[in-house]
XYZ file of C-alpha atoms in Angstrom:
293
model
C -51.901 111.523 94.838
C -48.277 110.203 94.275
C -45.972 109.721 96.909
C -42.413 111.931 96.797
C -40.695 108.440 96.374
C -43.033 107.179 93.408
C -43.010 110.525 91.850
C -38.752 110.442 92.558
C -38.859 106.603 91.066
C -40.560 107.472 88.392
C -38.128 110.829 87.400
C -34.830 108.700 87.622
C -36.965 105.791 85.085
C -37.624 108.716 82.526
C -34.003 109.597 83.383
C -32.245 106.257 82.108
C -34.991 105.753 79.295
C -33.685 109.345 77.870
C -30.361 108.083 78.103
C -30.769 105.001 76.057
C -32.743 107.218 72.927
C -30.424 109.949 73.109
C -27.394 106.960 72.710
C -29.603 105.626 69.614
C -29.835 109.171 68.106
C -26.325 109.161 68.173
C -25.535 106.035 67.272
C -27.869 106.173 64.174
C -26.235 109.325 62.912
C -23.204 108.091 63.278
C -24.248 104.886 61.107
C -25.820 107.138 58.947
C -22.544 109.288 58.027
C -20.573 106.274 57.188
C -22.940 104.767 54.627
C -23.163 107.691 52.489
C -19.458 108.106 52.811
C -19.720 104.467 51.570
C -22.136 105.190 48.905
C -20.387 108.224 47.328
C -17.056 106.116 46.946
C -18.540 103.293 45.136
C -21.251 105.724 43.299
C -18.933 106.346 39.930
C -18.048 102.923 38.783
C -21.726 102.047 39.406
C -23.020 105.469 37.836
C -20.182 104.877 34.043
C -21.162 101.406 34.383
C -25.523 102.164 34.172
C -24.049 105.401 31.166
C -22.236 102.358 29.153
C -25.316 100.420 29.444
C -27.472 103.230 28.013
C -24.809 103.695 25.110
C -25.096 100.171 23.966
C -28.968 101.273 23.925
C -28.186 103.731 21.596
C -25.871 102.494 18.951
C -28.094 99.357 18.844
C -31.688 99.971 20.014
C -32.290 96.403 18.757
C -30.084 94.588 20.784
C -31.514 91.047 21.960
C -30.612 89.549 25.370
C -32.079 87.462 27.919
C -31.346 90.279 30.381
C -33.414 92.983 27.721
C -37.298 92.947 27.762
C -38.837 91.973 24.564
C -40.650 94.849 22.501
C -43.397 94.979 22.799
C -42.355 94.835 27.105
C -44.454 91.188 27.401
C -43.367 88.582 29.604
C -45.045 85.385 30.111
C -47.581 85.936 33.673
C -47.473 82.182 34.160
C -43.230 82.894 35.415
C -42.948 83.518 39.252
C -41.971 87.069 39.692
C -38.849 87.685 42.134
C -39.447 91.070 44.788
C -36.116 92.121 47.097
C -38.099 93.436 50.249
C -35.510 95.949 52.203
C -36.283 95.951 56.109
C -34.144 96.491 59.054
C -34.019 93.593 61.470
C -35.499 95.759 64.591
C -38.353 98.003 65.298
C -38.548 101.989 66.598
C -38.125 103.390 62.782
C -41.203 105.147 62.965
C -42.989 103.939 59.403
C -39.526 102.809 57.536
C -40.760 99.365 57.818
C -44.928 99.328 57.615
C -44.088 101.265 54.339
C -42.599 98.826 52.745
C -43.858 96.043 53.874
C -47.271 97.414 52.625
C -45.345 98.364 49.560
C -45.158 94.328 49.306
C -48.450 94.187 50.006
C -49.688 96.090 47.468
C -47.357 94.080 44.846
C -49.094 91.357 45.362
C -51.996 92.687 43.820
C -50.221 94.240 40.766
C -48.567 90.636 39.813
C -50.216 87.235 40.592
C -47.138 85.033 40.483
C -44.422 87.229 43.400
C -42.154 85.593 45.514
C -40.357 87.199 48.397
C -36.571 87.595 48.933
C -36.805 89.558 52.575
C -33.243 91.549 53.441
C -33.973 92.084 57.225
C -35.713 90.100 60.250
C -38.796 92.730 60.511
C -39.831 92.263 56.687
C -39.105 88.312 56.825
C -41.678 87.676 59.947
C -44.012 90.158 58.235
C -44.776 88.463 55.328
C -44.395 85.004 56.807
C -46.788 86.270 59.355
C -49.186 87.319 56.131
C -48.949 84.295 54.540
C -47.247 85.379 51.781
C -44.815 82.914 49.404
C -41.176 83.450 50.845
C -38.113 82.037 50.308
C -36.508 80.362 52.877
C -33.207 80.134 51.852
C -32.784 83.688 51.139
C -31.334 84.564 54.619
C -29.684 88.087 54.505
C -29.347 90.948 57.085
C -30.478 94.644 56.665
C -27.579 96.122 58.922
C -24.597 97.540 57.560
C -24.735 96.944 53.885
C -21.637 96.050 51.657
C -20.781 95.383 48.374
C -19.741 91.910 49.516
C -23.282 91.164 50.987
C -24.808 93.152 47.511
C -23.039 90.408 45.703
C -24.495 87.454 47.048
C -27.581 88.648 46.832
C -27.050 89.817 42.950
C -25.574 86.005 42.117
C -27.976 84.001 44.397
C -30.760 86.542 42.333
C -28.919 85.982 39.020
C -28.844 82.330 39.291
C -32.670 82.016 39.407
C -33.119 84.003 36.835
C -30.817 82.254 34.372
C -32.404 79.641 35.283
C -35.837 80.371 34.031
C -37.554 80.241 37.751
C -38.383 83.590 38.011
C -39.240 85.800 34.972
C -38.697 89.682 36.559
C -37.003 90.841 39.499
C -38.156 93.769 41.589
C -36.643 95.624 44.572
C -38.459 97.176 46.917
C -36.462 99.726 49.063
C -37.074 103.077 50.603
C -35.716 105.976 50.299
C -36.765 109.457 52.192
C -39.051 112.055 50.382
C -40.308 115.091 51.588
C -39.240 114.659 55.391
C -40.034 110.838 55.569
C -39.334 107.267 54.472
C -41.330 106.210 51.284
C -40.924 102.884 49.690
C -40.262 102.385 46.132
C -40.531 99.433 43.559
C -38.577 99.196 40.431
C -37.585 96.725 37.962
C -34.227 95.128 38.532
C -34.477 92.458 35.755
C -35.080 92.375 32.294
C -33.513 95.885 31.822
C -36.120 98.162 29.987
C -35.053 99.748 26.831
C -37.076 102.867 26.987
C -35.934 103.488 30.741
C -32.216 104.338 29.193
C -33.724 105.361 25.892
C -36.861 107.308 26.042
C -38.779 106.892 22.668
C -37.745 110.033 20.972
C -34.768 110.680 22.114
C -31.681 110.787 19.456
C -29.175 107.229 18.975
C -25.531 107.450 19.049
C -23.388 107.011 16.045
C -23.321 103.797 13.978
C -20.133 103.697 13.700
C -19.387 102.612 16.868
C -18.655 98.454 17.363
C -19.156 96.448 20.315
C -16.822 93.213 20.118
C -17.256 90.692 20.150
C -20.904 91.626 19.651
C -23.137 94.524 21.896
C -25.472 91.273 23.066
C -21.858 89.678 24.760
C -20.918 92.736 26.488
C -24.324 94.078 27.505
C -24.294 90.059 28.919
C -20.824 90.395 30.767
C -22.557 93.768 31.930
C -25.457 92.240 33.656
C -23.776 91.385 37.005
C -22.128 94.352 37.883
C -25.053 95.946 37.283
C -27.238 93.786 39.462
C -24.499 94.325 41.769
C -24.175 98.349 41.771
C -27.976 98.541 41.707
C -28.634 96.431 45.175
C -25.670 97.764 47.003
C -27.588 101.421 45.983
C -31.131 99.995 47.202
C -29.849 98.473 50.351
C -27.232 101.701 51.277
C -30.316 104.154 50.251
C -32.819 101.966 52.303
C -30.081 101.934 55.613
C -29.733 105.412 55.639
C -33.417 105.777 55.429
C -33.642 103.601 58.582
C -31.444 105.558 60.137
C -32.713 109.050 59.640
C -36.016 107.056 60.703
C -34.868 105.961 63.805
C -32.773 109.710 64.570
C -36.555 110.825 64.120
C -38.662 108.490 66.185
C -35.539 108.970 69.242
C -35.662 112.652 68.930
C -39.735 112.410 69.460
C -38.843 110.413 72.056
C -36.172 112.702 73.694
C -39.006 115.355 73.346
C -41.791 113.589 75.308
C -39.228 112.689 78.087
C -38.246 116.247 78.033
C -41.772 117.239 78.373
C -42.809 114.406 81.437
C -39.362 114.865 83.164
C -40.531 118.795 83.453
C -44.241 117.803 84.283
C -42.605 114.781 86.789
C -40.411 117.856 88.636
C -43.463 120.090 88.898
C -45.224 117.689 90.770
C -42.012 116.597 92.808
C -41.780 120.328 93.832
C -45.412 120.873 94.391
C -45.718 117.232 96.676
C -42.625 118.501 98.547
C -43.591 121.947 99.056
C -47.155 120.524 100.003
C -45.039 118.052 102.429
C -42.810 120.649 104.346
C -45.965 122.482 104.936
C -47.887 120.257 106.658
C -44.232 119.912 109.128
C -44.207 123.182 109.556
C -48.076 123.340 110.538
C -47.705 120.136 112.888
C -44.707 121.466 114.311
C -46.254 124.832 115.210
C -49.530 123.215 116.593
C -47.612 120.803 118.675
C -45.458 123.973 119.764
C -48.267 125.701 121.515
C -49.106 125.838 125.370
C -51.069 123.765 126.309
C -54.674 126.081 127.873
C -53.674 128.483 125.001
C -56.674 130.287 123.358
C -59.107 129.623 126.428
């Protein structure tokens, strides 16, 4: 059985480590608040600029561009296909991480050319870890997301694919669904007509011009775009962190609620056990001596 000073020890440990997740609950709210503030005042310009693209859809359905998949939606399997993995850079999220990085995982198996471009230190050892192709250059952080850290990603992202070294880009990024973190994949690049333009669904008038032609401005589109979409993925996927993390510390506060009343029971019960056997000792010892004969 525990001593009163190991079971006292081990109270005051419980103590401190409910302390430190009850901080992190409150830190990650906090976090939390401030990125969807973020989101909502960038969300317009982003949201008009994905409606324009969609309207050049429908006044010419036939626009060609290197940034448009072909119809039929072919593209040579030989090209190395780009995936943005969204992780945070540290652990206690609960799933937020595993999902996507078996998200990634899974990718592999859909495409058999897929490069990795990891946003955060837990997805980057992951897939090293696996074995899987990443690039090493790509070097970016999954805390505190900005539009200045969405652009370099869009441009370094851009400049491969205008290139011709990667044929699609993907972005995998998580987003909470039904009370916990799930990790999607869509296509970043070539757009895809029938995502903006269901088959079926009515054009806009011919009569209105693009100048100098809808190809040149669906073109000067393309990296505002990339830029809106990334900053959405990588905001979306932080705030799913962080309602991952206010859940794993407020499981965490629970169970040290739980042992800290279990840990007091016993304190109470090994000191009520203690003064006892005083009391009994000290009565004994209090008797004269010949009594009882």
């Amino acid at each position: 059985m525990s001593s009163l000073k190991e079971i006292k020890e081990r109270i005051e440990s419980v103590r401190e480590t409910r302390k430190i997740t009850g901080a992190m609950y409150l830190i990650s709210s906090s976090k939390l608040r401030r990125a969807r503030e973020s989101a909502a005042n960038t969300r317009i310009y982003f949201d008009a600029l994905r409606g324009e693209i969609k309207h050049i859809f429908k006044v010419s359905p036939s626009v060609e561009s290197k940034y448009v998949n072909p119809r039929p939606d072919e593209i040579p399997d030989h090209l190395t296909h780009a995936c943005i993995v969204i992780t945070s850079d540290r652990g206690l999220v609960g799933s937020y991480n595993k999902n996507a990085v078996r998200r990634a995982e899974e990718a592999c198996a859909e495409h058999t050319h897929l490069k990795f471009f990891p946003v955060g230190e837990y997805g980057r050892r992951a897939l090293l870890e696996r074995g899987y192709d990443v690039d090493e250059d790509f070097v970016f952080s999954g805390e505190n997301p900005t539009l200045q850290l969405a652009r370099k990603i869009a441009y370094y992202m851009l400049r491969l694919y205008d290139s011709g070294k990667i044929g699609r880009i993907f972005v995998i990024y998580s987003s909470f669904e039904g009370g916990a973190p799930k990790a999607f994949m869509p296509r970043l690049l070539p757009l895809n007509r029938t995502a903006y333009v269901p088959d079926g669904e009515e054009g806009a008038s011919s009569e209105f011009e693009y100048f100098p032609t809808a190809k040149d401005v669906i073109d000067s589109m393309i990296p505002g775009y990339m830029v809106g979409f990334i900053y959405g993925a990588l905001v979306e996927s932080f705030s799913c962190e962080q309602q991952s993390r206010m859940m794993a510390m407020n499981a965490a506060n629970r169970s040290a609620d739980e042992l800290l009343e279990e840990l007091t029971r016993d304190y109470m019960r090994e000191r009520q056990a203690a003064i006892t056997e005083e009391i009994t000792e000290i009565a004994a010892g209090s008797q004269p001596q010949g009594a009882g004969r």
